[in-house]
Amino acid sequence: MASALLDRRLLAITGKGGTGKSTITAALALAASRRGKKVLVCEVVANERVANLFGKPASGTEIRLLLPNLYSVHVRPREAMREYALMILKYETLYKLAFENAAARYFLSAAPSLAEIVMLGKVWWHATQEEERGKPRWDLVILDAPATGHGLTFLTVPEVFLQLVQDGPLARDMRDMQSLLGNPDTCRTCIVTLPEEMPANEAIELHKALKAHSLPQGPLFLNGCFEPRFTPQERVAVARGGPALAAAGEAADNHEARADLSSLYASVLGKSVDLPLIKIPFLFDRVFNAQAIEKVAGIIEGAL
Ligand SMILES: Nc1ncnc2c1ncn2[C@@H]1O[C@H](COP(=O)(O)OP(=O)(O)OP(=O)(O)O)[C@@H](O)[C@H]1O
Ligand SMILES: [Mg+2]
């Protein structure tokens, strides 16, 4: 299952805040682009991150080339709303009449999930509708989705919408979106987590919730893992060095403690989550930049 991951049309990456969603998004995008796929990364949270990880300025709402075959765009609610409304209303003047007055703006900002609806709509449009010479413009779209709770709201927007509205152009698009998100051949949602108690528990809950909403999942990424490094003999040898090597001995112990935690949470997650697990090592890079993403991409390529 993991091997075909990059052959989907859409991957959505979610998980607890700060676990490495943008890192994994960037690395997956790099891995796919190296396989000759034309990839678009869509970021939907307030602060754009992925272009920066490749040492490039933020893309903003225009699609920008980051590396050969690898593009990114920042999907923002206001612009997405305007584009989406224009697609339905066709004419700028109609759009202005309908949307650009104070009453409409108030209504739109108060309407629950409207921002999510139009942003997901934009991502879906990139993944399925946009064409270049009769072919889909993108082989793969990777969505750097919001963190856990908001991520779930984001991905279940079509389901919730369709419980309320069944007719009209928006309902039709929502139905198409839901069938894209719910089809394991076209889409996978991947959770990113860390080998620590809170992120691991949150990943387990999120896994259950995605399952309950029939959203097919890709591998679980366990980021920031420590591998055992010192043999017991090596630790004894360092301890024999006396006070001169005390700090080195403590550092080796700390490292092994982190490695034990990594293996503990890998096994906890392995028992509670029926998905392949991809371990990404903790990188000791002093700056987390394109080189770090290269390394993560290499590890993912090896695992897929
Ligand atoms: N494998 C790793 N090894 C070491 N540090 C890492 C690793 N992965 C991520 N980091 C560090 O964690 C930081 C946060 O990662 P990232 O921005 O990918 O998380 P995120 O889940 O997208 O965060 P947010 O919830 O804020 O969007 C990175 O900037 C980097 O410094
Ligand atoms: Mg992020």
Short mmCIF file of C-alpha atoms and ligand atoms in Angstrom, two decimals:
data_model
loop_
_atom_site.label_atom_id
_atom_site.label_comp_id
_atom_site.label_asym_id
_atom_site.label_seq_id
_atom_site.Cartn_x
_atom_site.Cartn_y
_atom_site.Cartn_z
CA MET A 1 0.00 0.00 0.00
CA ALA A 2 2.77 2.42 0.94
CA SER A 3 4.55 1.94 -2.40
CA ALA A 4 1.63 3.36 -4.35
CA LEU A 5 1.26 6.36 -2.08
CA LEU A 6 2.77 8.78 -4.56
CA ASP A 7 0.48 7.53 -7.34
CA ARG A 8 -2.61 9.10 -5.72
CA ARG A 9 -4.04 12.38 -7.00
CA LEU A 10 -4.30 13.97 -3.57
CA LEU A 11 -2.47 13.45 -0.29
CA ALA A 12 -3.59 15.33 2.81
CA ILE A 13 -1.07 15.62 5.65
CA THR A 14 -2.36 16.27 9.15
CA GLY A 15 -1.49 15.61 12.81
CA LYS A 16 -0.78 17.48 16.02
CA GLY A 17 0.68 20.99 15.72
CA GLY A 18 4.46 21.08 15.36
CA THR A 19 4.92 17.36 14.69
CA GLY A 20 6.38 17.91 11.22
CA LYS A 21 3.40 18.12 8.84
CA SER A 22 5.04 20.73 6.63
CA THR A 23 8.34 18.82 6.73
CA ILE A 24 6.67 15.57 5.59
CA THR A 25 4.62 17.47 2.98
CA ALA A 26 7.80 19.00 1.54
CA ALA A 27 9.68 15.69 1.62
CA LEU A 28 6.83 13.76 -0.05
CA ALA A 29 6.61 16.46 -2.70
CA LEU A 30 10.34 16.22 -3.34
CA ALA A 31 10.23 12.41 -3.52
CA ALA A 32 7.33 12.50 -6.01
CA SER A 33 8.91 15.22 -8.14
CA ARG A 34 12.09 13.15 -8.37
CA ARG A 35 10.00 10.32 -9.75
CA GLY A 36 9.04 12.63 -12.57
CA LYS A 37 5.66 13.62 -11.19
CA LYS A 38 4.46 17.19 -11.50
CA VAL A 39 3.56 18.11 -7.95
CA LEU A 40 1.65 21.00 -6.40
CA VAL A 41 1.85 21.64 -2.65
CA CYS A 42 -1.22 23.49 -1.31
CA GLU A 43 -0.84 25.19 2.04
CA VAL A 44 -4.00 26.31 3.81
CA VAL A 45 -2.87 27.46 7.26
CA ALA A 46 -2.17 31.14 7.97
CA ASN A 47 1.62 30.94 7.75
CA GLU A 48 3.13 29.53 4.62
CA ARG A 49 6.09 27.27 5.34
CA VAL A 50 6.97 24.88 2.52
CA ALA A 51 8.60 27.27 0.02
CA ASN A 52 10.76 28.47 2.88
CA LEU A 53 11.88 24.93 3.69
CA PHE A 54 13.29 24.81 0.15
CA GLY A 55 15.07 28.12 0.70
CA LYS A 56 12.58 30.00 -1.49
CA PRO A 57 10.46 33.05 -0.66
CA ALA A 58 6.82 32.36 0.21
CA SER A 59 4.75 31.61 -2.90
CA GLY A 60 1.65 33.54 -1.86
CA THR A 61 -1.55 32.96 -3.79
CA GLU A 62 0.25 32.57 -7.13
CA ILE A 63 1.55 29.10 -8.02
CA ARG A 64 5.36 29.24 -7.90
CA LEU A 65 8.02 26.83 -9.10
CA LEU A 66 10.26 25.74 -6.22
CA LEU A 67 12.30 23.00 -7.90
CA PRO A 68 11.97 21.13 -11.21
CA ASN A 69 8.46 19.57 -11.22
CA LEU A 70 7.69 20.95 -7.75
CA TYR A 71 5.34 23.90 -7.23
CA SER A 72 3.59 25.43 -4.25
CA VAL A 73 0.71 27.79 -3.57
CA HIS A 74 -0.82 29.37 -0.48
CA VAL A 75 -4.60 28.96 -0.54
CA ARG A 76 -6.21 31.80 1.42
CA PRO A 77 -9.91 32.06 2.23
CA ARG A 78 -10.54 35.49 0.72
CA GLU A 79 -8.98 34.78 -2.66
CA ALA A 80 -10.40 31.25 -2.74
CA MET A 81 -13.87 32.64 -2.03
CA ARG A 82 -13.62 35.16 -4.84
CA GLU A 83 -12.37 32.61 -7.38
CA TYR A 84 -14.94 30.05 -6.38
CA ALA A 85 -17.80 32.52 -6.46
CA LEU A 86 -16.62 33.74 -9.86
CA MET A 87 -16.65 30.20 -11.20
CA ILE A 88 -20.29 29.88 -10.21
CA LEU A 89 -21.44 33.42 -10.94
CA LYS A 90 -19.27 33.75 -14.08
CA TYR A 91 -19.21 37.56 -14.12
CA GLU A 92 -17.14 39.94 -12.03
CA THR A 93 -20.06 42.39 -11.81
CA LEU A 94 -22.37 39.72 -10.43
CA TYR A 95 -19.67 38.70 -7.95
CA LYS A 96 -19.30 42.31 -6.80
CA LEU A 97 -23.05 42.66 -6.41
CA ALA A 98 -23.36 39.45 -4.45
CA PHE A 99 -20.22 39.51 -2.33
CA GLU A 100 -18.64 42.90 -2.13
CA ASN A 101 -21.02 44.76 0.09
CA ALA A 102 -20.90 45.06 3.85
CA ALA A 103 -23.95 42.85 4.48
CA ALA A 104 -22.62 40.03 2.30
CA ARG A 105 -19.18 40.25 3.88
CA TYR A 106 -20.69 40.03 7.34
CA PHE A 107 -22.80 37.04 6.34
CA LEU A 108 -19.85 35.27 4.70
CA SER A 109 -17.51 35.74 7.64
CA ALA A 110 -20.22 34.46 9.99
CA ALA A 111 -21.22 31.43 7.90
CA PRO A 112 -19.76 28.34 9.55
CA SER A 113 -17.13 26.52 7.56
CA LEU A 114 -17.39 28.79 4.55
CA ALA A 115 -13.66 29.42 4.60
CA GLU A 116 -12.99 25.68 4.71
CA ILE A 117 -15.54 25.03 1.96
CA VAL A 118 -13.91 27.41 -0.49
CA MET A 119 -10.35 26.46 0.42
CA LEU A 120 -11.00 22.73 0.11
CA GLY A 121 -12.88 23.58 -3.10
CA LYS A 122 -9.75 25.22 -4.46
CA VAL A 123 -7.54 22.27 -3.52
CA TRP A 124 -10.04 19.87 -5.11
CA TRP A 125 -10.09 22.00 -8.25
CA HIS A 126 -6.29 21.79 -8.50
CA ALA A 127 -6.41 18.03 -7.92
CA THR A 128 -9.13 17.18 -10.42
CA GLN A 129 -10.39 20.01 -12.60
CA GLU A 130 -7.41 21.98 -13.73
CA GLU A 131 -6.16 20.79 -17.10
CA GLU A 132 -3.33 21.47 -19.49
CA ARG A 133 -3.81 20.21 -23.04
CA GLY A 134 -6.61 17.87 -21.97
CA LYS A 135 -4.57 16.21 -19.21
CA PRO A 136 -4.72 16.93 -15.48
CA ARG A 137 -2.27 19.74 -14.83
CA TRP A 138 -0.89 18.05 -11.70
CA ASP A 139 0.05 14.42 -11.23
CA LEU A 140 -0.13 14.86 -7.49
CA VAL A 141 -1.48 17.54 -5.17
CA ILE A 142 -0.25 17.49 -1.57
CA LEU A 143 -2.31 19.36 0.98
CA ASP A 144 -0.45 20.56 4.06
CA ALA A 145 -3.65 20.40 6.11
CA PRO A 146 -4.45 22.11 9.43
CA ALA A 147 -3.62 20.37 12.72
CA THR A 148 -5.79 17.59 14.17
CA GLY A 149 -9.17 19.11 15.14
CA HIS A 150 -9.26 21.77 12.46
CA GLY A 151 -7.79 19.27 10.00
CA LEU A 152 -10.71 16.95 10.61
CA THR A 153 -13.20 19.84 10.21
CA PHE A 154 -11.45 20.73 6.96
CA LEU A 155 -11.57 17.25 5.49
CA THR A 156 -15.14 16.51 6.59
CA VAL A 157 -16.58 19.78 5.25
CA PRO A 158 -18.26 18.06 2.26
CA GLU A 159 -19.85 15.44 4.52
CA VAL A 160 -21.23 18.08 6.91
CA PHE A 161 -22.37 20.33 4.08
CA LEU A 162 -24.24 17.50 2.35
CA GLN A 163 -26.12 16.72 5.54
CA LEU A 164 -27.60 20.22 5.28
CA VAL A 165 -27.86 20.86 1.55
CA GLN A 166 -28.46 18.29 -1.18
CA ASP A 167 -29.17 20.41 -4.26
CA GLY A 168 -27.49 23.13 -6.27
CA PRO A 169 -24.04 23.66 -7.75
CA LEU A 170 -22.24 23.74 -4.40
CA ALA A 171 -23.81 20.44 -3.31
CA ARG A 172 -22.75 18.88 -6.62
CA ASP A 173 -19.14 20.00 -6.10
CA MET A 174 -19.22 18.83 -2.49
CA ARG A 175 -20.40 15.41 -3.63
CA ASP A 176 -17.48 15.23 -6.09
CA MET A 177 -15.09 16.36 -3.36
CA GLN A 178 -16.38 13.76 -0.97
CA SER A 179 -15.96 11.01 -3.52
CA LEU A 180 -12.38 12.13 -4.18
CA LEU A 181 -11.52 12.22 -0.47
CA GLY A 182 -13.27 8.91 0.20
CA ASN A 183 -11.69 6.96 -2.66
CA PRO A 184 -8.54 5.08 -1.56
CA ASP A 185 -7.32 4.94 -5.18
CA THR A 186 -7.28 8.72 -5.51
CA CYS A 187 -6.69 10.10 -2.06
CA ARG A 188 -4.98 9.29 1.23
CA THR A 189 -4.81 11.23 4.45
CA CYS A 190 -1.56 10.77 6.37
CA ILE A 191 -1.04 11.48 10.05
CA VAL A 192 2.30 12.80 11.32
CA THR A 193 3.23 12.26 14.96
CA LEU A 194 6.15 12.15 17.38
CA PRO A 195 7.39 9.44 19.77
CA GLU A 196 5.91 11.21 22.81
CA GLU A 197 2.81 10.61 24.88
CA MET A 198 0.54 13.49 23.81
CA PRO A 199 1.27 13.44 20.06
CA ALA A 200 0.98 9.63 20.01
CA ASN A 201 -2.40 9.66 21.81
CA GLU A 202 -3.66 12.39 19.53
CA ALA A 203 -2.56 10.37 16.48
CA ILE A 204 -4.48 7.33 17.72
CA GLU A 205 -7.65 9.39 18.24
CA LEU A 206 -7.27 11.08 14.87
CA HIS A 207 -6.77 7.72 13.17
CA LYS A 208 -10.07 6.51 14.66
CA ALA A 209 -11.88 9.69 13.69
CA LEU A 210 -10.66 9.56 10.07
CA LYS A 211 -11.77 5.94 9.92
CA ALA A 212 -15.20 6.83 11.34
CA HIS A 213 -15.56 9.40 8.54
CA SER A 214 -14.46 6.83 5.92
CA LEU A 215 -11.42 8.84 4.89
CA PRO A 216 -8.80 6.40 3.55
CA GLN A 217 -5.42 6.74 5.22
CA GLY A 218 -1.85 6.41 4.03
CA PRO A 219 1.08 5.41 6.22
CA LEU A 220 1.54 6.94 9.64
CA PHE A 221 4.70 9.06 9.87
CA LEU A 222 6.50 8.79 13.19
CA ASN A 223 8.80 11.78 13.02
CA GLY A 224 11.78 12.65 15.20
CA CYS A 225 12.75 9.07 16.11
CA PHE A 226 15.98 8.18 17.90
CA GLU A 227 17.66 4.89 17.02
CA PRO A 228 19.73 3.02 19.63
CA ARG A 229 23.32 4.04 19.14
CA PHE A 230 25.53 2.86 22.03
CA THR A 231 26.11 -0.75 23.04
CA PRO A 232 26.09 -1.54 26.79
CA GLN A 233 29.87 -2.15 26.49
CA GLU A 234 30.41 1.29 25.01
CA ARG A 235 28.46 2.88 27.85
CA VAL A 236 30.54 0.96 30.42
CA ALA A 237 33.73 2.06 28.64
CA VAL A 238 32.63 5.73 28.80
CA ALA A 239 31.72 5.36 32.50
CA ARG A 240 35.24 4.01 33.13
CA GLY A 241 36.63 7.29 31.81
CA GLY A 242 35.71 8.85 35.18
CA PRO A 243 34.77 12.50 35.72
CA ALA A 244 36.48 13.62 32.49
CA LEU A 245 33.85 11.71 30.47
CA ALA A 246 30.87 12.23 32.82
CA ALA A 247 29.06 14.57 30.41
CA ALA A 248 29.66 12.19 27.50
CA GLY A 249 28.26 9.32 29.59
CA GLU A 250 25.17 11.32 30.45
CA ALA A 251 24.63 12.31 26.83
CA ALA A 252 24.86 8.65 25.78
CA ASP A 253 22.33 7.69 28.47
CA ASN A 254 19.97 10.47 27.37
CA HIS A 255 20.26 9.34 23.78
CA GLU A 256 19.40 5.76 24.75
CA ALA A 257 16.45 7.00 26.83
CA ARG A 258 15.07 8.81 23.77
CA ALA A 259 15.68 5.70 21.67
CA ASP A 260 13.71 3.62 24.21
CA LEU A 261 10.83 6.12 24.02
CA SER A 262 10.92 5.96 20.22
CA SER A 263 10.64 2.20 20.26
CA LEU A 264 7.94 2.30 22.96
CA TYR A 265 5.72 4.67 20.95
CA ALA A 266 6.43 2.84 17.69
CA SER A 267 5.04 -0.28 19.34
CA VAL A 268 2.10 1.53 21.03
CA LEU A 269 1.16 3.06 17.67
CA GLY A 270 1.75 -0.23 15.86
CA LYS A 271 -0.81 -1.89 18.16
CA SER A 272 -3.48 0.84 17.98
CA VAL A 273 -3.19 1.94 14.36
CA ASP A 274 -3.55 -0.58 11.55
CA LEU A 275 -1.42 1.32 9.06
CA PRO A 276 2.18 0.98 7.88
CA LEU A 277 4.48 3.07 10.04
CA ILE A 278 7.27 5.13 8.49
CA LYS A 279 9.90 6.21 10.99
CA ILE A 280 11.73 9.46 10.30
CA PRO A 281 14.84 9.99 12.43
CA PHE A 282 15.39 13.08 14.51
CA LEU A 283 17.82 15.21 12.50
CA PHE A 284 20.51 17.06 14.39
CA ASP A 285 20.92 19.66 11.64
CA ARG A 286 21.70 23.06 13.10
CA VAL A 287 19.43 24.74 10.59
CA PHE A 288 16.38 22.94 9.30
CA ASN A 289 16.49 23.68 5.58
CA ALA A 290 16.44 22.12 2.12
CA GLN A 291 19.23 19.73 3.10
CA ALA A 292 17.12 18.38 5.96
CA ILE A 293 14.15 17.95 3.58
CA GLU A 294 16.48 16.07 1.18
CA LYS A 295 17.36 13.66 3.98
CA VAL A 296 13.72 13.12 4.98
CA ALA A 297 12.77 12.59 1.32
CA GLY A 298 15.54 9.99 0.98
CA ILE A 299 14.23 8.13 4.01
CA ILE A 300 10.65 8.20 2.71
CA GLU A 301 11.83 6.97 -0.71
CA GLY A 302 13.60 4.09 1.00
CA ALA A 303 10.49 3.24 3.02
CA LEU A 304 7.99 3.37 0.13
N1 LIG B 1 12.93 14.89 11.73
C1 LIG B 1 13.17 16.03 12.36
N2 LIG B 1 14.32 16.19 13.08
C2 LIG B 1 14.59 17.33 13.74
N3 LIG B 1 13.77 18.40 13.73
C3 LIG B 1 12.62 18.31 13.02
C4 LIG B 1 12.26 17.14 12.31
N4 LIG B 1 11.06 17.36 11.71
C5 LIG B 1 10.70 18.62 12.04
N5 LIG B 1 11.64 19.20 12.83
C6 LIG B 1 11.62 20.54 13.42
O1 LIG B 1 10.31 20.84 13.83
C7 LIG B 1 9.90 22.06 13.26
C8 LIG B 1 8.43 21.99 12.97
O2 LIG B 1 8.23 21.18 11.84
P1 LIG B 1 7.04 21.50 10.84
O3 LIG B 1 6.97 22.95 10.54
O4 LIG B 1 7.18 20.56 9.70
O5 LIG B 1 5.82 21.07 11.77
P2 LIG B 1 4.26 21.31 11.50
O6 LIG B 1 3.55 20.13 12.03
O7 LIG B 1 4.05 21.66 10.07
O8 LIG B 1 4.00 22.58 12.42
P3 LIG B 1 2.68 23.50 12.43
O9 LIG B 1 1.66 22.73 13.22
O10 LIG B 1 3.15 24.73 13.13
O11 LIG B 1 2.28 23.71 11.00
C9 LIG B 1 10.76 22.22 12.02
O12 LIG B 1 10.94 23.56 11.68
C10 LIG B 1 12.05 21.62 12.45
O13 LIG B 1 12.81 22.57 13.13
MG MG B 2 3.09 23.32 9.19
#
